[in-house]
């Protein structure tokens, strides 16, 4: 058994290490969930069963008109209705109107009633709406909210709206009339439920978010490719486009960051800088004379720097000691370097003592809670406005290597820190003999020298007699 | 009438001050209105709570911002006081303010100005809450380490524990790391796939493909709306920050007047000397390392010096010129070495998060780091750290061998090496 204070310290350190690791794992799991979801099929947000059969509350609607349109028409309209329902769902999801069920029931109820009327106006209304809405700029996911109530025409209008909005920015004319009617049903026939990211194939421009918009692609400037891909079903590759609103916001964002980080030097900045230093000086003076000039945070930062210093000095020393001096000159230089390093080390030690004295007298308890772990802290003096640089990688292997190395470095950092802490606490215990000394020795050896992975064996060497 | 004349006399300054303060408060998280600032100048008590809250938001570490419940008023006040004190806030009046947060608005205003004056506070705050649009990978770990994780409610081991408990914890740690590495590899594979599937979809040619956040935006319109809102609010804050930059001189002049209205403090130190407890461990470690290093250096340098003196004893004066040149050269090298840690060495290494972009290997030139280079750098650091660890373990082994050798009659069979 270990003494109590030692146990507490060591257990706390190990638990800290475990917590840090668990935190990383949590963040990683979050990212993994998101990435996995992206690579599966993208299901629409909700899937209430798109039933063209009337919902119970609308059973009161007259079913008689059902006999009027032909079965073929009905089938086509059924599919179109499903597609439209999805559109409305998405739209609802965006605009959060709560009239989903009502709309569905309305649609399902009236789909049958206005079956004939719907198909006829679809053509001209589609075209008309296209003409009208070309003036409206596409807003990506910030669509204008079309009221969900109303006739199917309005929903068809809304479809046409989005269709044309999708094309509006490209200022292409709406496709010829006859195609309007042909393509939606056939596309709706072939439109899959959900969307999957896939590897590349033929290029087809399409507006997202739903494959519903494949009809648009047919109505685009009439590329033969799109027609061909529509007939074969799901196009191999769709170029996703980020919504315009997002693109604008993102470019504005990067421009503003660039401005902010570049606006460091100018006349007004200099004047402000002098005003600031004057203010600070005045603050210092009004608080009763110059203080120690050192805050706890500054002391801690300096201790960190001295730790880096120690590391760098040691590295240099090892370089010098391992180099074979070829001639007198180099030998002399090695000697001078070693002595210089020694002088610097003494300076650092001296500074450390000073800091200790300062802390002891003036500052009260040392700031807690900041982990010292980094072997080479970068210092706080980095530019906070560092906008993300690009890191180009060429293959997944490379990325994996990079990440694995990063993790390995973090792990080594942690191990080194734990090693030092364990050393300082456990080695003295082995020095003192006591009960179970052998067992303790063995355990300490495995912890300190093998990272807890292997154990040594102790044999008692009894003289055979 | 007189007031108006004064206003006209001051001219643009009067109008500029509320604007500047408005820009400032819009940039800050939870920024109070300019009216609060004005009241604070006259030390009105109703301005105090808003300022306490602002300082708390500004001073608390970034991870705490996501915590749902902000702590009670007293806890906030205490946290602000201790943080300001640890950063070296010179005025003692702050420490004497009551903990219910009802007074001291002028002092708080001075504290805020002090923080603003010392460093790039606004920029730092903005960078902390920056909306990340790309898949970022931090090149150096200092951020991850500096941020204390969420405080986990821990059951402290009250009594002494067996060393086997420590062994168990170490094993658990090793296992966690292994799990982490496999998860990370999977994430990289997925990321690679997403990047290659979305190739050509980004409007920015230099990026070429979408990031996870952007693809998620397309998949989930609702989440995309949120992202867009965050982006836009960040844009608003950035614009406010730029406005503030242009107008802050007015603010500083006004702060001078605020400082003028404060009574000067008496100049006796009121710090109670206390014994440092916990962080002394850090200090101890560094002290011990430096001392060990000093011993080693002395052990290496002294015999060499003796040998050298013996050799060079009879050499002539032409040698002294050469000696001087060597001394200067070595002096320069060592000065450069010293600068490396005094400056923090940050400029030497790429620092900060990088946005991952998948591009063909042939893409030479153009901005951005190459993964191959970064891998090289990381490999050399890995070798360095491994050397350090090995050296520590060797030290332990020697020490244990020495202690164990004290007991005869035992054979120590070391485990087979790696």
PDB file of C-alpha atoms in Angstrom, chain A residues 1-2 7 14-16 18-19 23-25 28 31-32 34-39 42 93 96 142 199 237 240-243 246-247 249 252-253 256-257 259-260 263 269 276 279-280 282-283 286-288 295-297 305 307 309 313-317 328-329 331-333 335-336 339-342 344-347 349 352 356 360-362 366 372 374-375 378 382 384-386 388-394 396 398 400-406 408-409 411 414 416 418-420 423-424 437-438 443-459 461, chain B residues 86-92 110 113-114 117 123 127 130 133 136-138 140-141 145 150 154-155 160-163 166-167 170 173-174 177 180 183-190 195 197 199 201 203 207 210 212 214 216-219 222 228 231 234-235 238-239 242 245 248 252 256 259 265 267 271 273-274 279 282-283 286-290 293-294 296-297 305 308 311 319 322-323 326-327 329 333-334 338 341 344 346 349 351 353-359 368-372 374-375 378-379 381-382 384-386 393 396-397 400 407 409-415 418:
ATOM      1  CA  UNK A   1       0.000   0.000   0.000  1.00  0.00           C
ATOM      2  CA  UNK A   2       1.180   3.448  -0.809  1.00  0.00           C
ATOM      3  CA  UNK A   7      -1.696   7.832  -3.631  1.00  0.00           C
ATOM      4  CA  UNK A  14      -3.681   9.293 -13.827  1.00  0.00           C
ATOM      5  CA  UNK A  15      -7.316  10.238 -13.667  1.00  0.00           C
ATOM      6  CA  UNK A  16      -6.495  13.559 -15.295  1.00  0.00           C
ATOM      7  CA  UNK A  18      -7.736   9.414 -18.511  1.00  0.00           C
ATOM      8  CA  UNK A  19     -10.105  12.360 -18.591  1.00  0.00           C
ATOM      9  CA  UNK A  23     -12.506  14.071 -23.869  1.00  0.00           C
ATOM     10  CA  UNK A  24     -10.671  13.490 -27.118  1.00  0.00           C
ATOM     11  CA  UNK A  25     -12.615  10.321 -27.643  1.00  0.00           C
ATOM     12  CA  UNK A  28     -13.904  12.161 -32.099  1.00  0.00           C
ATOM     13  CA  UNK A  31     -17.215  13.890 -35.663  1.00  0.00           C
ATOM     14  CA  UNK A  32     -17.497  10.217 -36.562  1.00  0.00           C
ATOM     15  CA  UNK A  34     -21.539  13.244 -38.455  1.00  0.00           C
ATOM     16  CA  UNK A  35     -19.235  11.776 -41.088  1.00  0.00           C
ATOM     17  CA  UNK A  36     -20.897   8.377 -41.038  1.00  0.00           C
ATOM     18  CA  UNK A  37     -24.280   9.955 -41.445  1.00  0.00           C
ATOM     19  CA  UNK A  38     -23.062  11.923 -44.429  1.00  0.00           C
ATOM     20  CA  UNK A  39     -21.831   8.847 -46.191  1.00  0.00           C
ATOM     21  CA  UNK A  42     -29.557  11.042 -46.832  1.00  0.00           C
ATOM     22  CA  UNK A  93     -38.718  21.878 -42.156  1.00  0.00           C
ATOM     23  CA  UNK A  96     -41.317  25.650 -39.517  1.00  0.00           C
ATOM     24  CA  UNK A 142     -33.597  30.898 -47.435  1.00  0.00           C
ATOM     25  CA  UNK A 199     -17.996   8.632 -56.603  1.00  0.00           C
ATOM     26  CA  UNK A 237     -22.737  12.245 -60.138  1.00  0.00           C
ATOM     27  CA  UNK A 240     -23.791  19.808 -55.265  1.00  0.00           C
ATOM     28  CA  UNK A 241     -23.959  23.500 -54.916  1.00  0.00           C
ATOM     29  CA  UNK A 242     -23.745  25.395 -51.728  1.00  0.00           C
ATOM     30  CA  UNK A 243     -26.601  27.804 -51.285  1.00  0.00           C
ATOM     31  CA  UNK A 246     -24.085  30.653 -47.461  1.00  0.00           C
ATOM     32  CA  UNK A 247     -21.504  31.433 -50.086  1.00  0.00           C
ATOM     33  CA  UNK A 249     -21.833  34.933 -45.943  1.00  0.00           C
ATOM     34  CA  UNK A 252     -17.842  38.073 -46.431  1.00  0.00           C
ATOM     35  CA  UNK A 253     -16.623  36.291 -43.349  1.00  0.00           C
ATOM     36  CA  UNK A 256     -13.707  40.542 -42.731  1.00  0.00           C
ATOM     37  CA  UNK A 257     -11.216  38.296 -40.991  1.00  0.00           C
ATOM     38  CA  UNK A 259      -9.365  42.963 -42.851  1.00  0.00           C
ATOM     39  CA  UNK A 260      -9.245  42.494 -39.130  1.00  0.00           C
ATOM     40  CA  UNK A 263      -5.546  46.333 -39.976  1.00  0.00           C
ATOM     41  CA  UNK A 269      -3.829  52.318 -34.569  1.00  0.00           C
ATOM     42  CA  UNK A 276      -3.610  52.510 -24.304  1.00  0.00           C
ATOM     43  CA  UNK A 279      -3.927  54.501 -19.709  1.00  0.00           C
ATOM     44  CA  UNK A 280      -2.165  51.453 -18.343  1.00  0.00           C
ATOM     45  CA  UNK A 282      -1.990  55.786 -15.155  1.00  0.00           C
ATOM     46  CA  UNK A 283      -3.825  52.777 -13.817  1.00  0.00           C
ATOM     47  CA  UNK A 286      -3.247  55.325  -9.198  1.00  0.00           C
ATOM     48  CA  UNK A 287      -3.158  51.923  -7.610  1.00  0.00           C
ATOM     49  CA  UNK A 288      -0.514  52.956  -5.186  1.00  0.00           C
ATOM     50  CA  UNK A 295       1.172  38.472 -11.991  1.00  0.00           C
ATOM     51  CA  UNK A 296       0.595  34.868 -11.200  1.00  0.00           C
ATOM     52  CA  UNK A 297      -0.173  34.155 -14.803  1.00  0.00           C
ATOM     53  CA  UNK A 305       9.406  29.053 -20.692  1.00  0.00           C
ATOM     54  CA  UNK A 307      10.942  24.353 -18.871  1.00  0.00           C
ATOM     55  CA  UNK A 309      14.627  26.307 -22.012  1.00  0.00           C
ATOM     56  CA  UNK A 313      19.532  23.243 -23.525  1.00  0.00           C
ATOM     57  CA  UNK A 314      19.528  19.539 -22.911  1.00  0.00           C
ATOM     58  CA  UNK A 315      19.002  18.818 -26.567  1.00  0.00           C
ATOM     59  CA  UNK A 316      21.910  21.043 -27.455  1.00  0.00           C
ATOM     60  CA  UNK A 317      24.084  19.405 -24.869  1.00  0.00           C
ATOM     61  CA  UNK A 328      41.245  21.329 -32.263  1.00  0.00           C
ATOM     62  CA  UNK A 329      38.965  24.089 -33.346  1.00  0.00           C
ATOM     63  CA  UNK A 331      36.970  20.634 -29.727  1.00  0.00           C
ATOM     64  CA  UNK A 332      37.428  24.112 -28.473  1.00  0.00           C
ATOM     65  CA  UNK A 333      34.037  25.109 -29.727  1.00  0.00           C
ATOM     66  CA  UNK A 335      34.085  23.118 -24.827  1.00  0.00           C
ATOM     67  CA  UNK A 336      32.933  26.684 -25.122  1.00  0.00           C
ATOM     68  CA  UNK A 339      30.446  26.066 -20.691  1.00  0.00           C
ATOM     69  CA  UNK A 340      28.041  28.531 -22.244  1.00  0.00           C
ATOM     70  CA  UNK A 341      25.197  26.116 -21.738  1.00  0.00           C
ATOM     71  CA  UNK A 342      26.226  25.722 -18.150  1.00  0.00           C
ATOM     72  CA  UNK A 344      22.721  29.755 -19.162  1.00  0.00           C
ATOM     73  CA  UNK A 345      21.440  26.928 -17.009  1.00  0.00           C
ATOM     74  CA  UNK A 346      22.638  28.693 -13.948  1.00  0.00           C
ATOM     75  CA  UNK A 347      20.896  31.859 -15.047  1.00  0.00           C
ATOM     76  CA  UNK A 349      17.974  28.382 -12.087  1.00  0.00           C
ATOM     77  CA  UNK A 352      13.482  30.243 -11.061  1.00  0.00           C
ATOM     78  CA  UNK A 356       9.724  31.274  -6.249  1.00  0.00           C
ATOM     79  CA  UNK A 360       5.922  33.043  -1.927  1.00  0.00           C
ATOM     80  CA  UNK A 361       5.592  36.616  -0.809  1.00  0.00           C
ATOM     81  CA  UNK A 362       3.104  38.400  -2.852  1.00  0.00           C
ATOM     82  CA  UNK A 366      -0.385  29.381  -7.281  1.00  0.00           C
ATOM     83  CA  UNK A 372       1.692  21.684 -17.665  1.00  0.00           C
ATOM     84  CA  UNK A 374       3.325  20.282 -23.207  1.00  0.00           C
ATOM     85  CA  UNK A 375       6.911  19.472 -23.838  1.00  0.00           C
ATOM     86  CA  UNK A 378       4.314  27.406 -28.193  1.00  0.00           C
ATOM     87  CA  UNK A 382       0.938  33.732 -31.381  1.00  0.00           C
ATOM     88  CA  UNK A 384      -4.821  35.152 -32.443  1.00  0.00           C
ATOM     89  CA  UNK A 385      -6.119  36.062 -35.846  1.00  0.00           C
ATOM     90  CA  UNK A 386      -4.373  33.279 -37.587  1.00  0.00           C
ATOM     91  CA  UNK A 388      -6.734  28.747 -41.025  1.00  0.00           C
ATOM     92  CA  UNK A 389      -3.935  27.914 -43.331  1.00  0.00           C
ATOM     93  CA  UNK A 390      -4.508  25.194 -45.828  1.00  0.00           C
ATOM     94  CA  UNK A 391      -3.021  21.805 -45.258  1.00  0.00           C
ATOM     95  CA  UNK A 392      -2.937  19.831 -48.470  1.00  0.00           C
ATOM     96  CA  UNK A 393      -2.892  16.097 -48.354  1.00  0.00           C
ATOM     97  CA  UNK A 394      -2.957  13.790 -51.305  1.00  0.00           C
ATOM     98  CA  UNK A 396      -6.124   8.981 -47.181  1.00  0.00           C
ATOM     99  CA  UNK A 398      -1.188  10.450 -45.738  1.00  0.00           C
ATOM    100  CA  UNK A 400      -4.016   8.823 -41.465  1.00  0.00           C
ATOM    101  CA  UNK A 401      -0.287   8.983 -40.949  1.00  0.00           C
ATOM    102  CA  UNK A 402      -0.520  12.617 -40.039  1.00  0.00           C
ATOM    103  CA  UNK A 403      -3.258  12.110 -37.517  1.00  0.00           C
ATOM    104  CA  UNK A 404      -1.627   9.035 -36.068  1.00  0.00           C
ATOM    105  CA  UNK A 405       1.576  10.990 -35.556  1.00  0.00           C
ATOM    106  CA  UNK A 406      -0.284  13.794 -33.884  1.00  0.00           C
ATOM    107  CA  UNK A 408       1.328   9.683 -30.841  1.00  0.00           C
ATOM    108  CA  UNK A 409       2.932  12.985 -29.925  1.00  0.00           C
ATOM    109  CA  UNK A 411       0.453  10.354 -26.020  1.00  0.00           C
ATOM    110  CA  UNK A 414       1.384  12.559 -21.535  1.00  0.00           C
ATOM    111  CA  UNK A 416       6.628  11.772 -20.244  1.00  0.00           C
ATOM    112  CA  UNK A 418       3.361  10.816 -16.001  1.00  0.00           C
ATOM    113  CA  UNK A 419       6.815   9.285 -15.957  1.00  0.00           C
ATOM    114  CA  UNK A 420       8.242  12.314 -14.235  1.00  0.00           C
ATOM    115  CA  UNK A 423       9.420   8.914 -10.667  1.00  0.00           C
ATOM    116  CA  UNK A 424       9.304  11.658  -8.126  1.00  0.00           C
ATOM    117  CA  UNK A 437       9.427  -4.675  -0.632  1.00  0.00           C
ATOM    118  CA  UNK A 438      10.092  -7.118  -3.441  1.00  0.00           C
ATOM    119  CA  UNK A 443       5.623  -3.127  -9.566  1.00  0.00           C
ATOM    120  CA  UNK A 444       7.537   0.137  -9.538  1.00  0.00           C
ATOM    121  CA  UNK A 445       9.976  -1.218 -12.071  1.00  0.00           C
ATOM    122  CA  UNK A 446       7.205  -2.179 -14.412  1.00  0.00           C
ATOM    123  CA  UNK A 447       5.467   1.174 -14.029  1.00  0.00           C
ATOM    124  CA  UNK A 448       8.525   3.313 -14.424  1.00  0.00           C
ATOM    125  CA  UNK A 449      10.741   1.397 -16.774  1.00  0.00           C
ATOM    126  CA  UNK A 450       8.341  -0.483 -18.971  1.00  0.00           C
ATOM    127  CA  UNK A 451       5.347   1.839 -18.989  1.00  0.00           C
ATOM    128  CA  UNK A 452       3.386  -0.752 -17.117  1.00  0.00           C
ATOM    129  CA  UNK A 453       3.535  -3.200 -19.989  1.00  0.00           C
ATOM    130  CA  UNK A 454       5.996  -5.818 -18.837  1.00  0.00           C
ATOM    131  CA  UNK A 455       7.148  -7.243 -15.593  1.00  0.00           C
ATOM    132  CA  UNK A 456      10.456  -8.528 -14.479  1.00  0.00           C
ATOM    133  CA  UNK A 457      11.019 -11.703 -12.614  1.00  0.00           C
ATOM    134  CA  UNK A 458      12.854 -11.978  -9.363  1.00  0.00           C
ATOM    135  CA  UNK A 459      14.498 -15.209  -8.415  1.00  0.00           C
ATOM    136  CA  UNK A 461      19.271 -17.280  -5.376  1.00  0.00           C
TER     137      UNK A 461
ATOM    138  CA  UNK B  86      -3.927  36.260 -11.251  1.00  0.00           C
ATOM    139  CA  UNK B  87      -3.485  38.356 -14.365  1.00  0.00           C
ATOM    140  CA  UNK B  88      -2.047  41.139 -12.288  1.00  0.00           C
ATOM    141  CA  UNK B  89      -4.780  43.721 -12.079  1.00  0.00           C
ATOM    142  CA  UNK B  90      -3.187  46.562 -10.157  1.00  0.00           C
ATOM    143  CA  UNK B  91      -6.084  48.153  -8.383  1.00  0.00           C
ATOM    144  CA  UNK B  92      -7.045  46.714  -5.061  1.00  0.00           C
ATOM    145  CA  UNK B 110     -11.753  50.273 -15.394  1.00  0.00           C
ATOM    146  CA  UNK B 113     -10.546  48.897 -20.114  1.00  0.00           C
ATOM    147  CA  UNK B 114      -7.438  47.450 -18.508  1.00  0.00           C
ATOM    148  CA  UNK B 117      -5.553  47.843 -23.247  1.00  0.00           C
ATOM    149  CA  UNK B 123      -9.546  39.540 -31.453  1.00  0.00           C
ATOM    150  CA  UNK B 127     -11.023  33.799 -32.624  1.00  0.00           C
ATOM    151  CA  UNK B 130     -14.895  31.470 -34.638  1.00  0.00           C
ATOM    152  CA  UNK B 133     -16.288  26.087 -41.880  1.00  0.00           C
ATOM    153  CA  UNK B 136      -9.568  21.708 -39.206  1.00  0.00           C
ATOM    154  CA  UNK B 137      -6.638  19.967 -37.736  1.00  0.00           C
ATOM    155  CA  UNK B 138      -4.595  21.686 -35.050  1.00  0.00           C
ATOM    156  CA  UNK B 140       0.180  21.922 -32.290  1.00  0.00           C
ATOM    157  CA  UNK B 141      -1.274  20.696 -29.095  1.00  0.00           C
ATOM    158  CA  UNK B 145      -3.677  21.392 -23.350  1.00  0.00           C
ATOM    159  CA  UNK B 150     -15.053  20.151 -18.366  1.00  0.00           C
ATOM    160  CA  UNK B 154     -14.560  12.739  -9.455  1.00  0.00           C
ATOM    161  CA  UNK B 155     -14.646  10.390  -6.540  1.00  0.00           C
ATOM    162  CA  UNK B 160      -4.029   4.908   0.465  1.00  0.00           C
ATOM    163  CA  UNK B 161      -4.298   2.779  -2.635  1.00  0.00           C
ATOM    164  CA  UNK B 162      -2.432  -0.264  -3.634  1.00  0.00           C
ATOM    165  CA  UNK B 163       0.112   0.043  -6.345  1.00  0.00           C
ATOM    166  CA  UNK B 166      -2.024   2.421 -10.357  1.00  0.00           C
ATOM    167  CA  UNK B 167      -1.079  -0.390 -12.680  1.00  0.00           C
ATOM    168  CA  UNK B 170      -2.091   2.786 -16.532  1.00  0.00           C
ATOM    169  CA  UNK B 173      -4.997   4.564 -20.184  1.00  0.00           C
ATOM    170  CA  UNK B 174      -3.069   2.496 -22.703  1.00  0.00           C
ATOM    171  CA  UNK B 177      -5.196   5.475 -26.422  1.00  0.00           C
ATOM    172  CA  UNK B 180      -8.581   6.574 -29.798  1.00  0.00           C
ATOM    173  CA  UNK B 183     -11.308   5.794 -34.110  1.00  0.00           C
ATOM    174  CA  UNK B 184      -9.076   8.475 -35.514  1.00  0.00           C
ATOM    175  CA  UNK B 185      -8.041   6.277 -38.417  1.00  0.00           C
ATOM    176  CA  UNK B 186     -11.650   5.599 -39.234  1.00  0.00           C
ATOM    177  CA  UNK B 187     -12.463   9.280 -39.127  1.00  0.00           C
ATOM    178  CA  UNK B 188      -9.622   9.999 -41.527  1.00  0.00           C
ATOM    179  CA  UNK B 189     -10.882   7.396 -43.959  1.00  0.00           C
ATOM    180  CA  UNK B 190     -14.373   8.852 -43.860  1.00  0.00           C
ATOM    181  CA  UNK B 195     -13.550  15.085 -49.667  1.00  0.00           C
ATOM    182  CA  UNK B 197     -16.859  12.596 -53.397  1.00  0.00           C
ATOM    183  CA  UNK B 199     -14.694  17.258 -55.451  1.00  0.00           C
ATOM    184  CA  UNK B 201     -18.504  21.261 -55.665  1.00  0.00           C
ATOM    185  CA  UNK B 203     -17.163  27.618 -55.418  1.00  0.00           C
ATOM    186  CA  UNK B 207     -10.382  24.489 -51.904  1.00  0.00           C
ATOM    187  CA  UNK B 210     -16.608  20.561 -49.546  1.00  0.00           C
ATOM    188  CA  UNK B 212     -17.924  18.070 -43.546  1.00  0.00           C
ATOM    189  CA  UNK B 214     -20.556  22.292 -45.705  1.00  0.00           C
ATOM    190  CA  UNK B 216     -23.812  18.700 -43.597  1.00  0.00           C
ATOM    191  CA  UNK B 217     -25.277  22.033 -44.530  1.00  0.00           C
ATOM    192  CA  UNK B 218     -26.550  20.529 -47.726  1.00  0.00           C
ATOM    193  CA  UNK B 219     -27.898  17.427 -46.123  1.00  0.00           C
ATOM    194  CA  UNK B 222     -32.203  23.072 -40.650  1.00  0.00           C
ATOM    195  CA  UNK B 228     -25.786  30.430 -41.617  1.00  0.00           C
ATOM    196  CA  UNK B 231     -21.954  32.935 -39.670  1.00  0.00           C
ATOM    197  CA  UNK B 234     -20.109  36.517 -36.566  1.00  0.00           C
ATOM    198  CA  UNK B 235     -19.987  38.825 -39.556  1.00  0.00           C
ATOM    199  CA  UNK B 238     -16.464  41.365 -37.095  1.00  0.00           C
ATOM    200  CA  UNK B 239     -17.829  44.493 -38.657  1.00  0.00           C
ATOM    201  CA  UNK B 242     -13.535  46.928 -37.411  1.00  0.00           C
ATOM    202  CA  UNK B 245     -10.779  49.839 -34.333  1.00  0.00           C
ATOM    203  CA  UNK B 248     -11.396  53.519 -30.195  1.00  0.00           C
ATOM    204  CA  UNK B 252      -9.540  55.864 -24.444  1.00  0.00           C
ATOM    205  CA  UNK B 256      -8.897  58.794 -18.898  1.00  0.00           C
ATOM    206  CA  UNK B 259      -9.926  57.231 -14.158  1.00  0.00           C
ATOM    207  CA  UNK B 265      -5.674  54.506  -3.674  1.00  0.00           C
ATOM    208  CA  UNK B 267      -0.170  52.857  -1.317  1.00  0.00           C
ATOM    209  CA  UNK B 271      -1.475  41.157   0.019  1.00  0.00           C
ATOM    210  CA  UNK B 273       1.519  36.177   1.896  1.00  0.00           C
ATOM    211  CA  UNK B 274       0.428  32.639   1.424  1.00  0.00           C
ATOM    212  CA  UNK B 279       1.419  24.506  -8.545  1.00  0.00           C
ATOM    213  CA  UNK B 282       5.367  22.274 -11.470  1.00  0.00           C
ATOM    214  CA  UNK B 283       8.021  24.553 -10.108  1.00  0.00           C
ATOM    215  CA  UNK B 286      11.439  22.365 -13.493  1.00  0.00           C
ATOM    216  CA  UNK B 287      13.883  23.135 -10.709  1.00  0.00           C
ATOM    217  CA  UNK B 288      14.912  19.531 -10.459  1.00  0.00           C
ATOM    218  CA  UNK B 289      15.387  19.213 -14.190  1.00  0.00           C
ATOM    219  CA  UNK B 290      17.472  22.344 -14.373  1.00  0.00           C
ATOM    220  CA  UNK B 293      21.084  19.484 -16.335  1.00  0.00           C
ATOM    221  CA  UNK B 294      23.520  21.715 -14.544  1.00  0.00           C
ATOM    222  CA  UNK B 296      25.544  16.973 -16.232  1.00  0.00           C
ATOM    223  CA  UNK B 297      26.951  20.021 -17.938  1.00  0.00           C
ATOM    224  CA  UNK B 305      38.405  22.231 -19.828  1.00  0.00           C
ATOM    225  CA  UNK B 308      42.187  21.534 -23.048  1.00  0.00           C
ATOM    226  CA  UNK B 311      47.063  20.759 -24.286  1.00  0.00           C
ATOM    227  CA  UNK B 319      46.070  31.206 -31.089  1.00  0.00           C
ATOM    228  CA  UNK B 322      41.374  32.245 -33.190  1.00  0.00           C
ATOM    229  CA  UNK B 323      40.083  31.646 -29.701  1.00  0.00           C
ATOM    230  CA  UNK B 326      35.424  30.934 -31.682  1.00  0.00           C
ATOM    231  CA  UNK B 327      34.137  32.551 -28.534  1.00  0.00           C
ATOM    232  CA  UNK B 329      30.699  32.446 -32.790  1.00  0.00           C
ATOM    233  CA  UNK B 333      24.787  30.547 -31.319  1.00  0.00           C
ATOM    234  CA  UNK B 334      23.867  30.469 -27.692  1.00  0.00           C
ATOM    235  CA  UNK B 338      18.135  31.673 -25.799  1.00  0.00           C
ATOM    236  CA  UNK B 341      12.547  29.975 -25.881  1.00  0.00           C
ATOM    237  CA  UNK B 344       8.315  31.166 -27.350  1.00  0.00           C
ATOM    238  CA  UNK B 346       6.228  30.151 -32.058  1.00  0.00           C
ATOM    239  CA  UNK B 349       6.767  26.433 -36.284  1.00  0.00           C
ATOM    240  CA  UNK B 351       0.838  27.007 -35.318  1.00  0.00           C
ATOM    241  CA  UNK B 353      -5.519  25.047 -36.864  1.00  0.00           C
ATOM    242  CA  UNK B 354      -5.188  24.242 -40.540  1.00  0.00           C
ATOM    243  CA  UNK B 355      -7.977  23.506 -42.907  1.00  0.00           C
ATOM    244  CA  UNK B 356      -7.655  20.127 -44.526  1.00  0.00           C
ATOM    245  CA  UNK B 357      -7.814  20.124 -48.272  1.00  0.00           C
ATOM    246  CA  UNK B 358      -7.433  17.077 -50.403  1.00  0.00           C
ATOM    247  CA  UNK B 359      -5.542  17.787 -53.550  1.00  0.00           C
ATOM    248  CA  UNK B 368      -0.733  25.989 -47.841  1.00  0.00           C
ATOM    249  CA  UNK B 369       1.372  23.448 -46.102  1.00  0.00           C
ATOM    250  CA  UNK B 370       2.014  20.073 -47.557  1.00  0.00           C
ATOM    251  CA  UNK B 371       1.111  17.111 -45.440  1.00  0.00           C
ATOM    252  CA  UNK B 372       4.397  15.435 -46.280  1.00  0.00           C
ATOM    253  CA  UNK B 374       4.266  18.363 -41.660  1.00  0.00           C
ATOM    254  CA  UNK B 375       4.699  14.621 -41.303  1.00  0.00           C
ATOM    255  CA  UNK B 378       6.119  15.573 -36.565  1.00  0.00           C
ATOM    256  CA  UNK B 379       8.359  12.544 -37.064  1.00  0.00           C
ATOM    257  CA  UNK B 381       9.471  15.626 -32.833  1.00  0.00           C
ATOM    258  CA  UNK B 382       8.350  12.094 -32.187  1.00  0.00           C
ATOM    259  CA  UNK B 384      12.849  13.636 -29.867  1.00  0.00           C
ATOM    260  CA  UNK B 385      10.128  12.785 -27.405  1.00  0.00           C
ATOM    261  CA  UNK B 386      10.858   9.090 -27.623  1.00  0.00           C
ATOM    262  CA  UNK B 393      13.239   5.106 -18.249  1.00  0.00           C
ATOM    263  CA  UNK B 396      14.785   4.758 -13.513  1.00  0.00           C
ATOM    264  CA  UNK B 397      16.282   1.444 -14.405  1.00  0.00           C
ATOM    265  CA  UNK B 400      16.284   0.705  -9.319  1.00  0.00           C
ATOM    266  CA  UNK B 407      20.012  -6.777  -1.479  1.00  0.00           C
ATOM    267  CA  UNK B 409      20.826 -13.196  -3.030  1.00  0.00           C
ATOM    268  CA  UNK B 410      18.357 -12.196  -5.681  1.00  0.00           C
ATOM    269  CA  UNK B 411      18.468 -12.526  -9.403  1.00  0.00           C
ATOM    270  CA  UNK B 412      16.635  -9.929 -11.386  1.00  0.00           C
ATOM    271  CA  UNK B 413      15.527 -11.134 -14.759  1.00  0.00           C
ATOM    272  CA  UNK B 414      14.524  -8.242 -16.917  1.00  0.00           C
ATOM    273  CA  UNK B 415      11.674  -8.710 -19.341  1.00  0.00           C
ATOM    274  CA  UNK B 418      11.171  -4.555 -27.361  1.00  0.00           C
TER     275      UNK B 418
END
